Amino acid sequence: MKKLIALLLAAALSVTVLAGCAGESSQGTTAGNETTQAATQPTTAPQEEAGKAPKYVFLFIGDGMSYPQIQATSDYLGALTDEDYWQAAPSLDDNGGAILDGPQYLNFMGFAAAGSAVTYDSNSFCPDSASTATSIATGHKTYSGTIGVDETASQEYATIAEQLKAQKGWEIGIISSVTINHATPAAFYAHQASRNDYYEIGLDLIDSGFDYFAGAGFSKPTGPDGDQTDLYQLVEEAGYTVARTQAEVEGITADTEKVFIVDEYVASDAAFNYEIDRTEDMLSLADYVQKGIEVLENDNGFFMMCEGGKIDWACHANDAASSIHDTMALADAVQVAMDFAAEHPEETLILVTGDHETGGMTIGFAGTDYDTYLDLLENQKVSFTKFDTDYVAAYKENKTSFADVMKDVTELFGLKLEGEEGDKLVLTDYELEQLQAAYEKSINGTAASEYEQEETILYGGYEPLTVTITHIINNKSGISFTSYSHTGLPVAVFADGVGAEVFNGYYDNTDIYNKLAKMLEIA
């Protein structure tokens, strides 16, 4: 994994970051898109007079990533005292003497500007990725589940990417660690009433004419019934070079006109492997950003949106360790853009934000009082998905004993039945009872409770054994979750480079688009 540059001024900037909230039918570009918000939506204070506009714009979206995910990642790596990732800021006593090491910060937490964006949509304070990404991409609110159109699905909203392509001739790149016709990437090129219309969204992708796509390929490439022309065939017919192996990716150069990359090692959940499961032979999110720059760079300008999509998926499953590792992977991808910006300091703008928060993640758990032991998460070696597919499936088939299951749990998560006094990874009687009940539920189908509501709260529809293991290791470390769904928390917006200062403050997520549109003089 590419190392992140430690930033000496991040500690001071973090105060601003974490306290900032105080201070279906047709495709293609729609002409005449209105960029002014409805009067019922929050608006920002007037922006400063527009200065020099950037020529290269990077927008990184951590799906499901808000302050808890960012800070948990920072604190986790700080607990490991990994100086390759961090710059510790010493705290001072009243006489100016250093008394302890202060907190640690991710690279983008040291950006020049930091703001907060509220995320509600037209029908929910706990919105989904379709509507929130639409707000970021178009400057308009819509219903949850809707992509690039209004609440009636009768009006299309042009996206920032479509407008930059049509009005300025910029090259456009869209990257995601999940399927490329998933909600967040789709919001930058598609116009559909439902995010589940994967085939129609795929057709919109082709019609967009964008220059670079990279991700885990298409969901439902032959339609919901499998009887429509394969989207991959249509992509090739539209002139895209399709790369499916690392060797083919390496063969793509700046001279390759239109590129569509499908990750070679798509996981069982039809997305990139979680970063915690990724091996050295697998390309990273950062690698796809680097290749995107190679394809897109030109003297006129480019816009690149890169989504870290599995932060959200991990938090849905309450898997803190996997979420943290995928947040680290997003930061690695941001570092590639930072390296590019260092070579083009007067021409580049980098934005890092989230679409919404997922899981109600908190740093703090009732069972540990005021203490956290985030380094315990280092004992988790696999994601919940890999444990489900590579282990739990076999347990069910073989009716594996609890004692044998515990051997794997100890190896892969560090949790154990006995150990030395003070070993925080030893299961308490209460935790052991929880784990045994989840084992019976997963392996033998035994009901954990007579109350359906209790089972929903306990397991959230996930594999009982696996989610209970992650809950226990989370809680022992001092992390907890309140939900298996999205929440209504605002998201952070970090900005660095040309025009970054306009992203300071507290504003609506539609204003991310509005600020960019004004800066780039598009309408």
XYZ file of C-alpha atoms in Angstrom:
523
model
C 0.000 0.000 0.000
C 1.300 3.372 -0.915
C 2.411 5.248 2.153
C 0.731 8.506 3.074
C 2.718 11.676 3.546
C 2.650 12.903 7.132
C 1.359 16.472 7.404
C 2.850 18.659 10.125
C 0.016 21.196 10.246
C -2.802 18.674 10.373
C -3.305 18.913 14.115
C -4.234 22.578 14.012
C -6.471 22.101 10.993
C -8.283 19.197 12.609
C -9.816 21.526 15.164
C -11.538 23.282 12.291
C -12.500 19.974 10.687
C -14.107 18.354 13.679
C -15.727 21.489 15.018
C -16.667 22.916 11.617
C -20.355 22.492 12.182
C -20.230 25.397 14.588
C -18.826 28.317 12.552
C -36.108 6.781 -16.371
C -35.841 7.155 -19.966
C -33.440 9.243 -21.965
C -29.703 9.532 -21.599
C -27.045 12.114 -22.180
C -26.633 15.740 -21.204
C -29.673 17.868 -20.577
C -29.325 21.429 -21.834
C -30.328 24.314 -19.621
C -30.004 22.550 -16.311
C -31.070 24.847 -13.487
C -28.398 25.128 -10.836
C -30.263 27.379 -8.409
C -31.618 25.633 -5.336
C -35.239 25.696 -4.314
C -36.027 28.260 -1.659
C -36.735 25.524 0.876
C -33.146 24.273 0.734
C -30.369 25.709 2.913
C -28.102 28.086 1.060
C -24.603 29.235 1.812
C -23.369 32.725 2.350
C -22.243 34.443 -0.874
C -18.978 33.061 -2.142
C -15.917 35.175 -2.481
C -15.260 36.676 -5.884
C -14.235 33.905 -8.211
C -10.501 33.704 -8.664
C -8.475 31.444 -10.873
C -10.360 28.255 -11.745
C -8.734 24.832 -11.510
C -7.988 22.847 -14.636
C -7.861 19.463 -12.924
C -10.548 18.482 -10.415
C -10.538 15.343 -8.260
C -13.654 14.444 -6.252
C -13.246 11.558 -3.799
C -16.420 10.194 -2.196
C -16.213 7.757 0.669
C -19.575 6.032 0.513
C -20.951 5.891 4.044
C -17.985 7.914 5.294
C -18.584 10.679 7.773
C -16.720 11.954 10.818
C -16.884 8.649 12.760
C -15.282 6.611 9.969
C -12.560 9.205 9.415
C -11.762 9.678 13.083
C -11.909 5.951 13.850
C -9.353 5.350 11.113
C -7.159 8.131 12.456
C -7.378 6.870 16.018
C -6.779 3.259 14.973
C -3.584 4.099 13.143
C -2.600 6.430 15.935
C -3.022 3.555 18.375
C -0.627 1.540 16.235
C 1.778 4.513 16.217
C 2.457 3.890 12.539
C 4.645 6.887 11.815
C 4.583 6.177 8.096
C 0.903 7.148 8.166
C 0.896 9.741 10.894
C 2.358 12.878 12.271
C 1.885 13.097 16.012
C 1.251 16.560 17.420
C 2.522 16.859 21.006
C 0.155 18.326 23.542
C 1.565 21.038 25.783
C 1.172 21.683 29.475
C 0.618 25.168 30.913
C 4.331 25.875 30.736
C 4.605 24.870 27.115
C 6.094 21.458 27.797
C 5.063 18.363 25.870
C 3.188 15.952 28.124
C 1.820 13.348 25.733
C 1.449 12.518 22.095
C -1.621 14.117 20.571
C -3.999 12.607 18.039
C -3.022 11.451 14.561
C -4.427 12.490 11.181
C -5.071 11.117 7.714
C -3.510 12.967 4.786
C -6.673 14.742 3.625
C -7.445 15.907 7.160
C -4.640 18.408 6.673
C -6.209 20.036 3.626
C -6.389 23.809 3.495
C -10.179 23.961 3.833
C -12.693 21.914 5.751
C -16.453 22.119 5.862
C -19.552 20.121 6.748
C -22.458 19.235 4.470
C -25.928 18.132 5.554
C -27.258 15.158 3.640
C -31.064 14.919 3.926
C -32.977 14.304 0.698
C -36.554 14.879 -0.466
C -38.061 12.174 1.708
C -35.584 11.219 4.418
C -33.194 12.562 7.007
C -31.368 9.220 6.594
C -30.911 9.287 2.807
C -29.408 6.781 0.411
C -26.468 6.980 -1.988
C -28.606 7.599 -5.077
C -30.167 10.816 -3.830
C -27.128 12.140 -1.991
C -24.772 11.498 -4.901
C -27.351 13.156 -7.151
C -27.244 16.208 -4.887
C -23.450 16.335 -5.079
C -23.392 15.758 -8.847
C -26.279 18.042 -9.867
C -27.086 20.466 -7.067
C -30.631 19.128 -6.666
C -32.479 17.167 -4.025
C -34.515 14.132 -5.020
C -36.054 11.010 -3.509
C -33.989 8.199 -2.053
C -33.354 5.592 -4.722
C -33.490 8.104 -7.579
C -30.614 8.843 -9.963
C -30.237 12.205 -11.678
C -33.919 13.078 -12.033
C -36.509 14.927 -10.008
C -39.052 13.378 -7.660
C -41.488 12.719 -10.524
C -38.752 11.273 -12.767
C -39.965 13.688 -15.451
C -37.029 16.140 -15.346
C -33.403 15.217 -15.804
C -30.688 17.077 -13.951
C -27.429 17.594 -15.829
C -24.396 16.521 -13.814
C -21.185 18.416 -13.212
C -19.354 15.748 -15.221
C -21.743 15.991 -18.182
C -21.530 19.779 -18.176
C -17.745 19.851 -18.044
C -17.648 17.411 -20.949
C -20.183 19.314 -23.058
C -19.326 22.893 -22.194
C -15.565 22.830 -21.653
C -14.458 19.711 -23.501
C -12.866 18.242 -20.383
C -12.046 14.565 -20.186
C -14.028 12.679 -17.543
C -13.151 9.689 -15.367
C -15.379 7.682 -13.036
C -13.893 5.124 -10.617
C -15.564 2.941 -7.994
C -14.563 0.027 -5.811
C -18.033 -1.431 -6.386
C -19.936 -1.986 -9.620
C -19.695 0.919 -12.027
C -23.497 1.135 -12.415
C -23.987 1.333 -8.666
C -25.713 4.391 -7.220
C -22.841 6.759 -6.485
C -20.916 6.463 -9.772
C -24.222 6.347 -11.677
C -25.246 9.737 -10.284
C -22.531 11.387 -12.396
C -23.727 10.057 -15.764
C -27.195 8.459 -15.445
C -30.821 9.620 -15.247
C -33.159 6.928 -13.960
C -36.142 6.757 -11.625
C -34.633 3.809 -9.754
C -31.089 2.982 -8.791
C -32.065 -0.663 -9.351
C -32.472 -0.130 -13.101
C -28.932 -1.364 -13.594
C -29.266 -2.175 -17.280
C -30.685 1.231 -18.164
C -27.983 2.883 -16.059
C -25.409 0.901 -18.038
C -26.886 2.253 -21.265
C -26.591 5.768 -19.830
C -22.919 5.089 -19.086
C -22.285 4.212 -22.709
C -24.198 7.253 -23.961
C -22.218 9.555 -21.684
C -19.124 9.209 -23.834
C -16.930 9.698 -20.775
C -13.295 8.817 -21.233
C -12.349 6.535 -18.351
C -14.346 4.065 -16.273
C -12.810 1.695 -13.735
C -14.535 -0.530 -11.201
C -15.982 -3.957 -10.598
C -17.854 -4.034 -13.891
C -21.609 -4.041 -14.451
C -24.393 -5.346 -12.257
C -26.905 -7.323 -14.354
C -25.129 -6.737 -17.701
C -27.811 -8.623 -19.637
C -30.766 -7.104 -17.816
C -32.871 -8.378 -14.917
C -34.058 -11.400 -16.906
C -30.777 -12.046 -18.697
C -32.283 -11.588 -22.149
C -30.878 -8.233 -23.277
C -27.756 -7.419 -25.275
C -24.712 -7.716 -23.044
C -23.569 -4.300 -21.827
C -19.949 -5.340 -22.223
C -20.586 -5.958 -25.920
C -22.229 -2.555 -26.220
C -19.318 -0.894 -24.444
C -16.881 -2.355 -26.945
C -19.119 -1.375 -29.861
C -19.103 2.184 -28.502
C -15.334 2.301 -28.942
C -14.125 1.549 -25.429
C -11.001 -0.488 -24.808
C -12.086 -3.045 -22.217
C -9.364 -4.288 -19.862
C -10.018 -7.229 -17.555
C -6.538 -8.275 -16.426
C -3.636 -6.444 -14.860
C -1.604 -7.023 -18.009
C -4.345 -5.428 -20.092
C -4.541 -2.508 -17.669
C -0.797 -1.998 -17.944
C -1.207 -1.934 -21.732
C -3.459 1.123 -21.512
C -1.592 4.355 -22.162
C -2.264 8.038 -22.634
C -2.938 7.248 -26.296
C -5.868 4.958 -25.455
C -8.931 7.023 -26.321
C -11.755 5.519 -24.211
C -11.172 3.044 -21.412
C -13.387 0.645 -19.454
C -11.571 -1.397 -16.788
C -13.089 -4.346 -14.934
C -11.142 -5.390 -11.855
C -9.552 -8.794 -12.370
C -10.195 -10.053 -8.844
C -13.840 -9.219 -8.239
C -14.895 -10.579 -4.847
C -17.869 -12.766 -4.007
C -19.997 -9.661 -3.425
C -19.379 -8.461 -7.012
C -17.062 -5.623 -5.992
C -13.398 -5.064 -5.263
C -12.068 -7.159 -2.424
C -12.134 -5.339 0.876
C -8.789 -3.712 1.480
C -8.253 -5.997 4.485
C -8.540 -8.975 2.071
C -6.592 -7.482 -0.849
C -3.346 -9.236 -1.753
C -0.293 -7.722 -3.425
C -1.234 -9.102 -6.837
C -4.514 -7.160 -6.790
C -4.662 -3.583 -8.046
C -5.691 -1.013 -5.454
C -8.048 1.921 -5.689
C -4.957 4.122 -5.808
C -3.678 2.182 -8.829
C -6.872 2.965 -10.723
C -6.552 6.654 -9.887
C -2.969 6.609 -11.174
C -4.045 4.916 -14.407
C -6.912 7.379 -14.718
C -4.541 10.319 -14.555
C -2.430 8.709 -17.276
C -5.485 8.357 -19.527
C -7.123 11.702 -18.756
C -4.260 14.164 -18.448
C -4.339 16.825 -21.150
C -3.781 20.551 -21.534
C -7.492 21.392 -21.513
C -8.616 19.811 -18.245
C -10.165 16.770 -16.601
C -12.621 15.800 -13.859
C -12.263 12.561 -11.925
C -14.724 11.115 -9.397
C -13.421 8.224 -7.322
C -15.694 6.346 -4.915
C -14.553 4.218 -2.000
C -17.772 2.215 -2.068
C -17.041 -0.535 0.413
C -16.653 1.726 3.423
C -20.444 1.814 3.290
C -20.833 -1.940 2.835
C -18.573 -2.653 5.801
C -20.489 -0.258 8.023
C -23.822 -1.759 6.992
C -22.430 -5.018 8.381
C -20.965 -3.260 11.441
C -17.467 -4.409 10.495
C -15.307 -1.631 11.929
C -11.941 -3.086 10.927
C -12.954 -3.515 7.275
C -14.374 0.003 7.217
C -11.137 1.390 8.608
C -8.990 -0.432 6.068
C -11.154 0.776 3.176
C -10.945 4.325 4.504
C -7.177 3.894 4.451
C -7.445 2.693 0.843
C -9.369 5.838 -0.061
C -6.674 7.952 1.595
C -4.064 6.115 -0.479
C -6.036 7.033 -3.601
C -6.197 10.649 -2.447
C -2.417 10.590 -2.061
C -2.071 9.894 -5.794
C -4.051 13.050 -6.504
C -1.935 14.954 -3.964
C 1.214 13.831 -5.756
C -0.271 15.044 -9.051
C -1.247 18.352 -7.443
C 2.314 18.837 -6.237
C 3.332 18.891 -9.899
C 0.399 21.130 -10.890
C -0.091 23.315 -7.812
C -1.711 26.241 -9.631
C -4.136 24.097 -11.623
C -5.519 21.390 -9.307
C -8.415 21.126 -6.860
C -8.945 18.040 -4.685
C -12.194 17.405 -2.789
C -12.794 14.590 -0.310
C -16.253 13.985 1.138
C -18.893 11.354 1.865
C -22.411 10.915 0.565
C -23.876 9.984 3.967
C -22.925 8.148 7.136
C -23.623 4.439 7.514
C -24.141 2.364 10.641
C -24.228 5.067 13.284
C -20.609 4.307 14.093
C -19.338 5.671 17.393
C -15.969 5.857 19.102
C -16.980 4.796 22.575
C -18.808 1.802 24.030
C -20.712 1.385 27.290
C -18.694 -1.680 28.252
C -15.354 0.145 28.148
C -16.458 3.372 29.850
C -14.111 6.137 28.707
C -11.457 3.762 27.402
C -10.630 2.684 23.866
C -8.338 -0.125 22.765
C -8.400 0.412 19.017
C -5.202 -1.530 18.464
C -7.235 -4.687 19.211
C -8.763 -4.312 15.732
C -5.385 -5.221 14.279
C -6.172 -8.806 15.296
C -8.921 -9.007 12.663
C -7.379 -10.494 9.522
C -10.386 -10.903 7.181
C -13.573 -9.053 6.299
C -16.993 -10.281 7.320
C -17.634 -11.259 3.689
C -14.547 -13.431 3.400
C -15.298 -15.102 6.728
C -18.847 -15.836 5.499
C -17.761 -17.335 2.192
C -14.517 -19.052 3.154
C -15.445 -20.319 6.610
C -19.075 -20.091 7.720
C -20.358 -21.757 4.551
C -18.204 -24.816 5.366
C -19.256 -24.763 9.034
C -22.882 -25.046 7.957
C -22.209 -27.844 5.516
C -20.069 -29.833 7.934
C -21.893 -28.935 11.153
C -18.531 -27.890 12.589
C -18.335 -27.939 16.371
C -18.175 -24.705 18.335
C -14.747 -25.694 19.670
C -13.359 -26.023 16.142
C -15.033 -22.802 15.034
C -13.334 -21.031 17.933
C -9.916 -22.070 16.602
C -10.586 -20.044 13.454
C -12.116 -17.189 15.435
C -8.944 -16.953 17.498
C -6.688 -17.066 14.446
C -8.678 -14.581 12.363
C -10.072 -12.202 14.993
C -7.927 -12.759 18.075
C -10.872 -13.607 20.334
C -10.118 -16.476 22.715
C -11.658 -18.573 25.442
C -8.793 -18.179 27.898
C -5.578 -16.282 28.367
C -3.433 -14.391 30.799
C -5.018 -12.070 33.303
C -5.736 -8.709 31.730
C -5.840 -10.071 28.169
C -8.651 -7.992 26.665
C -9.231 -10.479 23.858
C -10.461 -13.185 26.245
C -14.218 -13.576 25.960
C -16.265 -12.685 29.017
C -19.073 -14.990 30.081
C -21.577 -12.557 28.568
C -19.694 -12.404 25.238
C -19.295 -16.189 25.151
C -23.030 -16.622 25.640
C -23.687 -14.195 22.771
C -21.263 -16.029 20.505
C -22.650 -19.479 21.298
C -26.205 -18.287 20.590
C -25.066 -16.823 17.249
C -23.257 -20.077 16.409
C -26.449 -22.051 17.049
C -28.418 -19.617 14.912
C -25.972 -19.786 11.992
C -25.065 -23.453 12.049
C -28.218 -25.125 13.350
C -30.884 -22.519 12.627
C -31.828 -22.205 16.279
C -33.744 -19.053 17.060
C -31.774 -16.647 19.202
C -34.945 -15.139 20.584
C -38.691 -15.516 20.439
C -38.846 -11.868 19.418
C -38.273 -11.068 15.742
C -37.307 -7.518 16.671
C -34.532 -8.766 18.926
C -33.053 -10.937 16.168
C -33.186 -7.969 13.794
C -31.326 -5.790 16.265
C -28.848 -8.542 17.078
C -27.976 -9.524 13.525
C -29.525 -7.042 11.079
C -30.045 -9.710 8.443
C -26.341 -10.584 8.381
C -24.790 -13.948 9.223
C -25.375 -14.217 12.998
C -22.030 -15.810 13.807
C -20.017 -13.340 11.769
C -21.759 -10.149 12.830
C -21.567 -11.216 16.474
C -17.821 -11.750 16.152
C -17.340 -8.288 14.655
C -19.601 -6.741 17.293
C -17.499 -8.286 20.046
C -14.137 -7.205 18.619
C -15.588 -3.742 17.889
C -16.887 -3.349 21.416
C -13.709 -4.614 23.030
C -11.831 -1.956 21.059
C -14.270 0.763 22.121
C -16.289 1.082 18.898
C -20.022 0.529 18.542
C -22.763 0.897 15.925
C -26.374 2.013 16.342
C -27.741 0.817 13.005
C -27.307 -1.462 10.015
C -28.539 1.358 7.790
C -27.712 4.950 6.938
C -27.970 7.787 9.427
C -28.600 11.514 9.201
C -25.163 12.779 10.246
C -23.559 15.554 8.201
C -20.451 14.641 6.239
C -17.071 16.283 6.138
C -15.868 18.155 3.061
C -12.107 18.591 2.737
C -10.626 20.735 -0.042
C -7.126 21.572 -1.168
C -5.740 23.510 -4.087
C -7.203 26.129 -6.396
C -10.461 27.542 -4.975
C -10.395 25.340 -1.903
C -11.379 28.159 0.445
C -14.994 28.270 -0.788
C -15.581 24.853 0.760
C -15.119 26.099 4.303
C -18.256 26.327 6.431
C -21.497 24.460 7.027
C -23.812 24.012 4.064
C -26.124 21.705 2.139
C -24.661 18.879 0.057
C -26.163 20.468 -3.073
C -23.745 23.342 -2.530
C -20.795 21.093 -3.338
C -22.116 21.187 -6.894
C -23.055 24.862 -6.706
C -19.598 25.917 -5.557
C -17.919 23.856 -8.268
C -20.290 25.098 -10.974
C -19.676 28.727 -10.074
C -15.933 28.243 -9.846
C -15.755 26.410 -13.181
C -18.245 28.763 -14.884
C -20.681 26.130 -16.054
C -24.470 26.283 -16.086
